[in-house]
Coordinates of C-alpha atoms and ligand atoms in Angstrom, one line a residue:
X10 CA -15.5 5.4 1.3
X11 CA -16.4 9.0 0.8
X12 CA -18.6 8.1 -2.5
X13 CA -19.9 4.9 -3.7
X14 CA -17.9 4.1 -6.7
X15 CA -14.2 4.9 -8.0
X16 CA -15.2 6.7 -11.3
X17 CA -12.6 8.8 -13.4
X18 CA -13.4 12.6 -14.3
X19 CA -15.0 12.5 -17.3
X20 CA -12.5 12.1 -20.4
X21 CA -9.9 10.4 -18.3
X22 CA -8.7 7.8 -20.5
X23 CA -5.7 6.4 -19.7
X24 CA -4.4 7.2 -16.1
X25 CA -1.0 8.4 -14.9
X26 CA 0.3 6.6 -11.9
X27 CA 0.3 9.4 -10.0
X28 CA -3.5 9.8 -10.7
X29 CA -4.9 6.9 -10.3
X30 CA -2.7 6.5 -6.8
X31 CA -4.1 10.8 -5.7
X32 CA -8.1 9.3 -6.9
X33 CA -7.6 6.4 -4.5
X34 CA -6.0 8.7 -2.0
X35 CA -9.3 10.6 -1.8
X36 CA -11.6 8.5 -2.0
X37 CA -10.6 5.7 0.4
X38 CA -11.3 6.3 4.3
X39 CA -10.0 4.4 7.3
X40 CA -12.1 1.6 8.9
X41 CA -13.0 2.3 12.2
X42 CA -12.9 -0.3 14.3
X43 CA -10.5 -0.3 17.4
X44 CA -9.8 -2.7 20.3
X45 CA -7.8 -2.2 23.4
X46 CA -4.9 -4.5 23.7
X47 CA -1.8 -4.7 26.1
X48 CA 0.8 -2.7 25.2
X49 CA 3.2 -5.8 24.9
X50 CA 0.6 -7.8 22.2
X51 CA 0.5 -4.7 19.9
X52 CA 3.6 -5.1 17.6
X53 CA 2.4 -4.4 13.9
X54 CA -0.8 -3.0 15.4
X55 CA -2.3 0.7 14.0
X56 CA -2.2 3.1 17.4
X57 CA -5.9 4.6 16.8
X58 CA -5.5 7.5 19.4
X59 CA -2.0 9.1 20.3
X60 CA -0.1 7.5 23.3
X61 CA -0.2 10.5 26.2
X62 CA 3.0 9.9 28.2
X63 CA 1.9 9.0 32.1
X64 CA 5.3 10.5 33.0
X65 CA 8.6 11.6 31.8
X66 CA 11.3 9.8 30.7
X67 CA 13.8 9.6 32.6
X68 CA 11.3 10.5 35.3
X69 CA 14.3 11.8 37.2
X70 CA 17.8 12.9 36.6
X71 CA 20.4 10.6 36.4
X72 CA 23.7 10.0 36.1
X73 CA 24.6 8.4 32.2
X74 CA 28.0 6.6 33.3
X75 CA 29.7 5.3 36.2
X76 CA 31.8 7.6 38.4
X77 CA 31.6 10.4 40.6
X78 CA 29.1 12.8 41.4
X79 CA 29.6 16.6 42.8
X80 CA 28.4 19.9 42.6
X81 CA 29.4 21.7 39.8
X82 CA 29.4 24.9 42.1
X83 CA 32.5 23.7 44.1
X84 CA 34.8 23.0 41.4
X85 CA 37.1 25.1 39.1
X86 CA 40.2 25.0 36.3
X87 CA 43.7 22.8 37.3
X88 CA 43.5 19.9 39.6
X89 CA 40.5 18.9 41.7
X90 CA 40.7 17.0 45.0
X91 CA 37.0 16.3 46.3
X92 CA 36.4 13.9 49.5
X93 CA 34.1 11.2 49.3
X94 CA 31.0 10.7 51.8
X95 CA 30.2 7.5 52.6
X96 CA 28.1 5.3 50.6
X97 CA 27.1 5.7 46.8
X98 CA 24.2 5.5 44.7
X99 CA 23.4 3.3 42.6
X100 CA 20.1 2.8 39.9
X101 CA 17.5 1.7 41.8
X102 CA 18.7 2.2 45.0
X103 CA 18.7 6.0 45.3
X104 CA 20.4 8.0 48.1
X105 CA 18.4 10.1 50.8
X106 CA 21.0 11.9 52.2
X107 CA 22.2 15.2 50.5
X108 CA 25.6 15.2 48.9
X109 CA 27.1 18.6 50.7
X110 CA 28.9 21.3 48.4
X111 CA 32.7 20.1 47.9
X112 CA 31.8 16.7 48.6
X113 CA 31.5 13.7 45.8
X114 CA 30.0 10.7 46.0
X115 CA 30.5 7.2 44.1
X116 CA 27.5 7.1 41.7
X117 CA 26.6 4.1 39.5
X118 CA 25.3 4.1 35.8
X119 CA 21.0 5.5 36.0
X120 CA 21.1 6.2 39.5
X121 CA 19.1 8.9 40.5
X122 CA 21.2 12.4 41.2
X123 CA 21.0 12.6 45.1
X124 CA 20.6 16.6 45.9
X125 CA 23.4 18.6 46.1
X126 CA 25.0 16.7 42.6
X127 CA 24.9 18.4 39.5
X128 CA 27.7 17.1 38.1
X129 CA 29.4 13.6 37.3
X130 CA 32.9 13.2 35.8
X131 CA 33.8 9.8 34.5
X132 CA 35.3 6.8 36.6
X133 CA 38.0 6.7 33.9
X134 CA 39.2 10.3 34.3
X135 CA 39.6 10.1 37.9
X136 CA 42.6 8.6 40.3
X137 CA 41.3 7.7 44.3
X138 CA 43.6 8.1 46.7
X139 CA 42.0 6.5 50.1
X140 CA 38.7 8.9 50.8
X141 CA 39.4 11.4 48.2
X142 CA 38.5 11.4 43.9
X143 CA 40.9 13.8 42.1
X144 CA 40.0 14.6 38.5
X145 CA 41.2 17.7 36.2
X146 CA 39.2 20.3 35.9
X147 CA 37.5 21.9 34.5
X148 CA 34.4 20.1 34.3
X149 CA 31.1 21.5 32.3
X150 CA 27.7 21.7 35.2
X151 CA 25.8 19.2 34.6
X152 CA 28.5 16.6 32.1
X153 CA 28.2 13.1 32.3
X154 CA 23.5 13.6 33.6
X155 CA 20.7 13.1 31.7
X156 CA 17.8 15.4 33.1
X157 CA 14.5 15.0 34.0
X158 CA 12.2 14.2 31.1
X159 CA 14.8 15.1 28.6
X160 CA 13.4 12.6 26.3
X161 CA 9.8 12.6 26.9
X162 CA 8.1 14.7 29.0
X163 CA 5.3 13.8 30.7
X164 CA 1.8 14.7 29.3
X165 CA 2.6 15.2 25.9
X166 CA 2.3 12.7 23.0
X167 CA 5.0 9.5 22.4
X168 CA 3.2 8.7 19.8
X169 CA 0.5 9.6 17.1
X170 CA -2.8 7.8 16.0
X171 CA -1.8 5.9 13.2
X172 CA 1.3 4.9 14.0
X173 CA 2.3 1.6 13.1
X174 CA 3.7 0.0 16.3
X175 CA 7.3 -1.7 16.2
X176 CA 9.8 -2.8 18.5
X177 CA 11.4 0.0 19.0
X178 CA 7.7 1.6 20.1
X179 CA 7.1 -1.1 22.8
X180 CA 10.1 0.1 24.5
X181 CA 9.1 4.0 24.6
X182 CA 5.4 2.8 25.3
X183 CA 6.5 1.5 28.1
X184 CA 9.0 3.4 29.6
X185 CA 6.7 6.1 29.4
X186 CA 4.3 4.3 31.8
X187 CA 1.7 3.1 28.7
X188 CA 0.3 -0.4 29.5
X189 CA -2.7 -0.4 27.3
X190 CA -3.4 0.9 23.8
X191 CA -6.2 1.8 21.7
X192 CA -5.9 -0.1 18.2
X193 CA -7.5 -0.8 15.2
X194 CA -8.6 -4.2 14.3
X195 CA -6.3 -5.2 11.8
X196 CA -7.7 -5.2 8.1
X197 CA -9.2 -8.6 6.7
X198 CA -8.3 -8.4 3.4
X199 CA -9.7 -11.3 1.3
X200 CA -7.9 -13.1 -1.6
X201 CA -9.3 -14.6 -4.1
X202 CA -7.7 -16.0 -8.0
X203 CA -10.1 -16.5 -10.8
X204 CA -10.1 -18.5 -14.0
X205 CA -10.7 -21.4 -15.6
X206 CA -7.1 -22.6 -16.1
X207 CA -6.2 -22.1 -12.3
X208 CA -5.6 -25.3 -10.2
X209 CA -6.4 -24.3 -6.6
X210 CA -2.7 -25.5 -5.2
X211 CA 0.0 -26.9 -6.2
X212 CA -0.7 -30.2 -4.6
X213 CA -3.6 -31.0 -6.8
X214 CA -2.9 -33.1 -10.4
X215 CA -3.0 -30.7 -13.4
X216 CA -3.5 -30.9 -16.7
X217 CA -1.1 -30.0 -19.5
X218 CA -3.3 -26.9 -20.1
X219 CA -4.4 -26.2 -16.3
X220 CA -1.7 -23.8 -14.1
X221 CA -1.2 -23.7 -10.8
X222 CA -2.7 -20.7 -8.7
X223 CA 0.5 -18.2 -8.4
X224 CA -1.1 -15.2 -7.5
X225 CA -3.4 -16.8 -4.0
X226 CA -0.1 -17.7 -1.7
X227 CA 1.6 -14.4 -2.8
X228 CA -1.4 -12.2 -2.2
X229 CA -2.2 -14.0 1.2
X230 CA 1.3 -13.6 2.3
X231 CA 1.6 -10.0 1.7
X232 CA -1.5 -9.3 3.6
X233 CA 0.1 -11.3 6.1
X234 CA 3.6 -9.8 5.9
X235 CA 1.8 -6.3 5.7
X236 CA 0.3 -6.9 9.2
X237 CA -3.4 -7.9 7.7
X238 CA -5.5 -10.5 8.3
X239 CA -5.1 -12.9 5.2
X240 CA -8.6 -14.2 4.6
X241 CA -8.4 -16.2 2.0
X242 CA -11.7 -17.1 -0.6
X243 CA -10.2 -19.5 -2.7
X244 CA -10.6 -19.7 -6.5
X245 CA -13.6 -19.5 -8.5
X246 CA -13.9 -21.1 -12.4
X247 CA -14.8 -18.0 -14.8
X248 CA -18.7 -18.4 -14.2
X249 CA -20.6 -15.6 -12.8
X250 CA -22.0 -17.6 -10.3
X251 CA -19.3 -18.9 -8.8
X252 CA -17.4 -15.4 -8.4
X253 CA -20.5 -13.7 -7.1
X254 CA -20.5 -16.3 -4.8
X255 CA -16.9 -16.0 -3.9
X256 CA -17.1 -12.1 -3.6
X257 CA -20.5 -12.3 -1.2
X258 CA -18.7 -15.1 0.4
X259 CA -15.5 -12.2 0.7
X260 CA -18.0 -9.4 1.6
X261 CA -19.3 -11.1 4.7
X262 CA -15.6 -12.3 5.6
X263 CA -13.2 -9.5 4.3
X264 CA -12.8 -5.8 5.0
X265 CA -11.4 -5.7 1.5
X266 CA -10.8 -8.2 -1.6
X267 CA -7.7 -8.4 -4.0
X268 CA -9.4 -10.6 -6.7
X269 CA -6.5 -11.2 -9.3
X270 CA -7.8 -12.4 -13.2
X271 CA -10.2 -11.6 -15.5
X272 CA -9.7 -7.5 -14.9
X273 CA -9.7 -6.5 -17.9
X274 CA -12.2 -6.2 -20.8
X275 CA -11.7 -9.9 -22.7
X276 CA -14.7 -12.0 -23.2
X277 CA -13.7 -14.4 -20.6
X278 CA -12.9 -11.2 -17.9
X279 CA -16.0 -12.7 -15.5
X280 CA -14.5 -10.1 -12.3
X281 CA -14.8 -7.1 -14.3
X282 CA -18.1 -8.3 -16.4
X283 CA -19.7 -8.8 -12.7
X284 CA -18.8 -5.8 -11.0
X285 CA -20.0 -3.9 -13.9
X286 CA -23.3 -5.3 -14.4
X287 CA -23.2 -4.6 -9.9
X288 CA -23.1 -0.8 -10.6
X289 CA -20.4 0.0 -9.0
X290 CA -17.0 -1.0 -11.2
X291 CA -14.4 1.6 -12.6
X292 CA -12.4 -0.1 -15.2
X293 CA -8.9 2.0 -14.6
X294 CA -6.4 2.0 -17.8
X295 CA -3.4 2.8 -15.7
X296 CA -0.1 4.3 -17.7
X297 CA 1.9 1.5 -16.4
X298 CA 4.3 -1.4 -17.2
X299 CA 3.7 -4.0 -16.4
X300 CA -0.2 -4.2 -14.7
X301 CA -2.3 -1.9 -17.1
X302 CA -5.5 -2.8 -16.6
X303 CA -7.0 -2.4 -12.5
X304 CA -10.6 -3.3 -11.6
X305 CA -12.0 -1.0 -9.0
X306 CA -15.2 -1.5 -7.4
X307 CA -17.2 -2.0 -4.3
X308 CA -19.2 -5.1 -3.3
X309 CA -22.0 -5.1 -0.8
X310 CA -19.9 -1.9 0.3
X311 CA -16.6 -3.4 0.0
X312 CA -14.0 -2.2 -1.7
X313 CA -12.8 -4.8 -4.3
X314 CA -9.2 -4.3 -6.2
X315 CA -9.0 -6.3 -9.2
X316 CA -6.0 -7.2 -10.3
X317 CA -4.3 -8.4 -13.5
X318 CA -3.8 -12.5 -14.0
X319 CA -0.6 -11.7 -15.0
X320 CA 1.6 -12.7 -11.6
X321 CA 4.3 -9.8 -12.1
X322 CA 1.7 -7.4 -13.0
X323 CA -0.7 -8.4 -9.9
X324 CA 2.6 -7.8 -7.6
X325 CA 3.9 -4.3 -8.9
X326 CA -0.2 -3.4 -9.2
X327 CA -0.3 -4.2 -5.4
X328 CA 3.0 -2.9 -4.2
X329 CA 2.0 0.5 -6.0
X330 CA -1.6 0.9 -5.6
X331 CA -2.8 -2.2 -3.4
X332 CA -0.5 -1.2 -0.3
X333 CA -1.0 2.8 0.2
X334 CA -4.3 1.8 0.3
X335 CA -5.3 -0.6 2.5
X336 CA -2.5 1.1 4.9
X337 CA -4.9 3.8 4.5
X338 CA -8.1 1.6 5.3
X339 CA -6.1 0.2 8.1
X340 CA -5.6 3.4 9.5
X341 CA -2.0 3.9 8.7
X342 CA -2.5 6.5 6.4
X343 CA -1.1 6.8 3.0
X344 CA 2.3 5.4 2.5
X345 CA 5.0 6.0 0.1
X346 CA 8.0 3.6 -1.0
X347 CA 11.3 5.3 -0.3
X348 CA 13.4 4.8 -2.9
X349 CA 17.1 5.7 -3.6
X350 CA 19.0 6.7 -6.7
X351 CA 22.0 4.2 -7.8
X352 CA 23.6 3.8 -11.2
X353 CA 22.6 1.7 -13.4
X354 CA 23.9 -1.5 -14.3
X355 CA 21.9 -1.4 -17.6
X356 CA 21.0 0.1 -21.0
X357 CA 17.1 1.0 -22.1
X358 CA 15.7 3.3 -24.2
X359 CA 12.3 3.6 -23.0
X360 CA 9.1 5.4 -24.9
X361 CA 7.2 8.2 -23.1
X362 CA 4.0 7.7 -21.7
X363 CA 3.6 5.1 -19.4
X364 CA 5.3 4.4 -15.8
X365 CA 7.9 1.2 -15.7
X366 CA 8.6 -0.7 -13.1
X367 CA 11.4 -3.3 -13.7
X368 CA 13.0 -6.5 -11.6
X369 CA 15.9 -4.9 -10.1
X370 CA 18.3 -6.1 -7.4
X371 CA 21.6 -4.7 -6.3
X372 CA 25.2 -5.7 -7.8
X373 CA 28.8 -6.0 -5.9
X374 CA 29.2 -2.6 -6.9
X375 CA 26.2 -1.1 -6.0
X376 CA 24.5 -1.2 -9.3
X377 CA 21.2 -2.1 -9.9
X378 CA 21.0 -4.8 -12.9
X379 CA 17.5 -5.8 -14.0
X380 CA 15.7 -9.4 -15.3
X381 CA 16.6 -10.1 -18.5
X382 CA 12.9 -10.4 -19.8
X383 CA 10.2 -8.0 -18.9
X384 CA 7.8 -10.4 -20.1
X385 CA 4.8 -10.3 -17.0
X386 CA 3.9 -14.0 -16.6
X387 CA 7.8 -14.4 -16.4
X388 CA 7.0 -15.3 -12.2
X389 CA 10.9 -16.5 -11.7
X390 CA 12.1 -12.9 -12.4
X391 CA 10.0 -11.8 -9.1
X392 CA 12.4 -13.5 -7.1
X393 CA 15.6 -13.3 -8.8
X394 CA 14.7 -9.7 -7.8
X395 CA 15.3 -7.7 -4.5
X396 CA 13.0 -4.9 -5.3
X397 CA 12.3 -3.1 -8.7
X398 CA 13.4 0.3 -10.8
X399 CA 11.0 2.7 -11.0
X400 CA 11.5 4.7 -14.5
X401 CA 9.0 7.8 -14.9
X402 CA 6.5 8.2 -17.2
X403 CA 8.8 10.0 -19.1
X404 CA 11.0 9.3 -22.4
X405 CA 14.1 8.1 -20.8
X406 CA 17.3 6.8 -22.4
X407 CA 19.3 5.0 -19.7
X408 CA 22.9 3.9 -19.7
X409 CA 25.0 2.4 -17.6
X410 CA 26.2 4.5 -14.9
X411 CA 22.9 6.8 -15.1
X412 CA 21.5 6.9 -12.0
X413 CA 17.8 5.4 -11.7
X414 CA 15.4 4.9 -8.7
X415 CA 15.5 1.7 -7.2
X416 CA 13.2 0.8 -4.4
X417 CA 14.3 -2.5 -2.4
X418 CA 11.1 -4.9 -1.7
X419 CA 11.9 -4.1 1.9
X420 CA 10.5 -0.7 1.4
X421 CA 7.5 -2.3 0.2
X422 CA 6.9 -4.2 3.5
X423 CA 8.2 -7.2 1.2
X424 CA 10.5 -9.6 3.3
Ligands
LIG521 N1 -6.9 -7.2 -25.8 C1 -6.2 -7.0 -24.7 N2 -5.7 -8.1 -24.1 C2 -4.9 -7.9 -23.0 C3 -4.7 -6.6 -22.5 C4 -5.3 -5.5 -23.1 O1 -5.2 -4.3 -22.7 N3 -6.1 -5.8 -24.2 N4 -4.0 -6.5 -21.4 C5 -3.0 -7.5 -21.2 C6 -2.4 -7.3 -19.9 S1 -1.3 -6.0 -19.7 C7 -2.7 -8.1 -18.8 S2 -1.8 -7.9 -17.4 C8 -3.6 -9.2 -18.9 C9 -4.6 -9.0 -17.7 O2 -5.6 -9.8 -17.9 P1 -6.6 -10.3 -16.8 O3 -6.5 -9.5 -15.6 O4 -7.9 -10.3 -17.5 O5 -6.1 -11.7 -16.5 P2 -6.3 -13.1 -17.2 O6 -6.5 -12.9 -18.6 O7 -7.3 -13.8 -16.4 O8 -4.9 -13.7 -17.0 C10 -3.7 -13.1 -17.5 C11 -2.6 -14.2 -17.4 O9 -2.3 -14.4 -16.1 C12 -2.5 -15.8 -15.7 N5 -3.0 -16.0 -14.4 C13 -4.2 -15.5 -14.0 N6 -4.4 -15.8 -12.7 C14 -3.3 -16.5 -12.3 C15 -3.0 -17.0 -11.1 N7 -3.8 -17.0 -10.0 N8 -1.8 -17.7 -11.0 C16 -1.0 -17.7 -12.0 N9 -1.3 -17.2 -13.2 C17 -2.4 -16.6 -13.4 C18 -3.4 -16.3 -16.8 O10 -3.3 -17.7 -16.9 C19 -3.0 -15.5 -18.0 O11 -1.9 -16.1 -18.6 O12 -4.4 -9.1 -20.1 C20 -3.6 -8.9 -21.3 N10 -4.4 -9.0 -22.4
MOO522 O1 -0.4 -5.7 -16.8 MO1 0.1 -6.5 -18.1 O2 1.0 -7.7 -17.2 O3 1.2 -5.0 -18.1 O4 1.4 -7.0 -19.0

């Protein structure tokens, strides 16, 4: 971190979104450490230096269909009537022998052009008649050939530090000759619930007043969907003692801890008491609905988001502000949800003054309908939902058929 605590100018009192997200932004650096790993093991793995291609793709020219290949030089308008030499080539099995100038040869799908062809026309468009190929002409130099390095050319980058490897990547990687990459390690990011009323797992007997810990599997998970490490530091009573233990506990184990409970200013809040009286705790009012208050701080060094008890709020708190920044720890960079506008399938009138996000998921006709309470503990109303409606900080007065940003838990990493 570029400075030791995540303190608000001076008379900031309650934060806009889109402040709280730029503070983190700037003050949050990525962890350094990398490892080496075969390209083929790196899906979902940070690149932590570009990828320098060893050589160009295609590394030669090649032919992009099956049929025959000529040079371009001999040919004109009206019918064409080139004789075949002997042989073809074929990927893989390339041809030493020049093709000579008003010749053709039968050339296969990635086989490399022999000299002397510039040209292929399609199998499709052509007739044979014993040792000759006839096609119409004419035909543009170079149709139906991919050149050298036309995709990638050797020497410069495929890819940039701090991309996030994907399938897709594994396949350029390699075709580009890449067998090894430089990575970073990927983020530990420790979980751990508070409270007195939390039951570690669902397993366990509870009592009529006890609840099952919500927030611990969904926290974990998302790490894990988001490519992390999931550490997880189980669930601490609200006693000082025990979190301090949990969060040194997390410190030694964790790059970063998502503590969820007690985060905001009650007399039972032990995460935010603690890593006040630690020196180090910003207490962030955040202009949002739901998930207003978020506990900042660091512990021994690490950074320690704390989140509200409240299982909606704790979700939309670390889809906003939870996942740009450890993507930035990780070495990712910043990230932003891409969103798209759709009607509405809904009426609100909505105050200014503080960002909404609301359980949204798609209709038949392409309409996004929201969860009929917006109350936060209402956990079945996560998953009824496919992602959620953003609505700005603004006044707004929606209607059906106004269109509304809706960003689908996909683009949240959520699957
Ligand atoms: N006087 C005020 N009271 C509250 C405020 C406020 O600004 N002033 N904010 C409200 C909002 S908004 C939220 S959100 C909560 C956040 O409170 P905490 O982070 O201190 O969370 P708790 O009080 O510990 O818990 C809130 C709620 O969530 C349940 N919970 C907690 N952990 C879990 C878990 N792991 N699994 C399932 N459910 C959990 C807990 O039982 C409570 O019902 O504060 C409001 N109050
Ligand atoms: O963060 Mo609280 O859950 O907004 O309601």
């Amino acid at each position: 971190m570029k400075t030791d605590n995540f303190a608000m100018p001076q008379g900031v009192d309650w934060i806009p979104v889109d402040t709280a997200l730029g503070r983190l932004r700037d003050i949050l650096q990525p962890l350094a450490r990398t490892e080496t790993l075969a390209t083929a093991q790196a899906a979902g793995r940070v690149l932590a230096d570009a990828c320098i291609a060893r050589r160009s793709n295609p590394p030669q020219p090649n032919s992009a269909v099956d049929g025959y290949g000529f040079a371009h030089a001999a040919t004109g308008d009206g019918p064409q009537r080139l004789p075949l030499v002997e042989g073809r080539a074929a990927a893989g099995q390339p041809r030493a022998q020049p093709v000579p100038e008003g010749r053709a040869i039968r050339i296969l799908t990635g086989a490399t052009l022999p000299e002397g062809v510039d040209t292929v026309v399609l199998e499709e468009d052509t007739t044979i008649d014993g040792s000759a190929v006839s096609f119409d002409g004419p035909v543009k130099r170079g149709s139906n050939t991919r050149e050298a390095g036309e995709d990638v050319t050797e020497g410069s980058p495929a890819l940039p530090a701090g991309h996030k490897l994907r399938a897709p990547d594994l396949a350029l990687l390699s075709a580009v000759g890449i067998a090894h990459v430089t990575v970073h390690r990927p983020l530990r990011v420790g979980v751990l619930s508070t409270g007195d009323e939390i039951i570690a797992a669902p397993d366990l007997p509870a009592l009529p007043h006890q609840i099952w810990d919500a927030n611990r599997p969904m926290l974990l998970s998302l790490a894990a969907g988001w490519g992390y490490e999931p550490v997880d530091l189980g669930h601490a009573p609200d006693s000082d003692n025990a979190v301090r233990e949990r969060l040194d506990d997390g410190a030694r184990r964790a790059d970063v801890i998502l503590t969820s409970g007690g985060a905001s200013a009650g007399d039972e809040d032990h995460v935010s008491a603690l890593l006040k009286s630690h020196g180090t705790l910003s207490s962030w009012r955040i202009a949002l609905k739901p998930g207003r208050p978020l506990a900042l701080a660091t512990w021994e060094g690490v950074p320690v988001f704390g989140l509200p008890g409240n299982p909606v709020a704790a979700l939309v708190c670390s889809l906003i502000f939870a996942r740009p920044a450890l993507s930035l720890l990780a070495g990712a960079g910043w990230t932003e949800p891409q969103g798209f506008a759709v009607p509405a399938a809904f009426a609100k009138r909505k105050k200014p003054g503080r960002r909404e996000y609301l359980r949204a998921r798609l209709n038949a006709e392409g309409r996004a309908e929201v969860f009929a309470s917006e109350g936060s503990g209402r956990i079945s109303g996560l998953s009824w939902a496919d992602g959620l409606v953003e609505l700005h900080d603004g006044a707004a007065e929606i209607e059906p058929g106004v269109p509304v940003r809706y960003i689908p838990y996909a683009s949240f990493g959520l699957v």
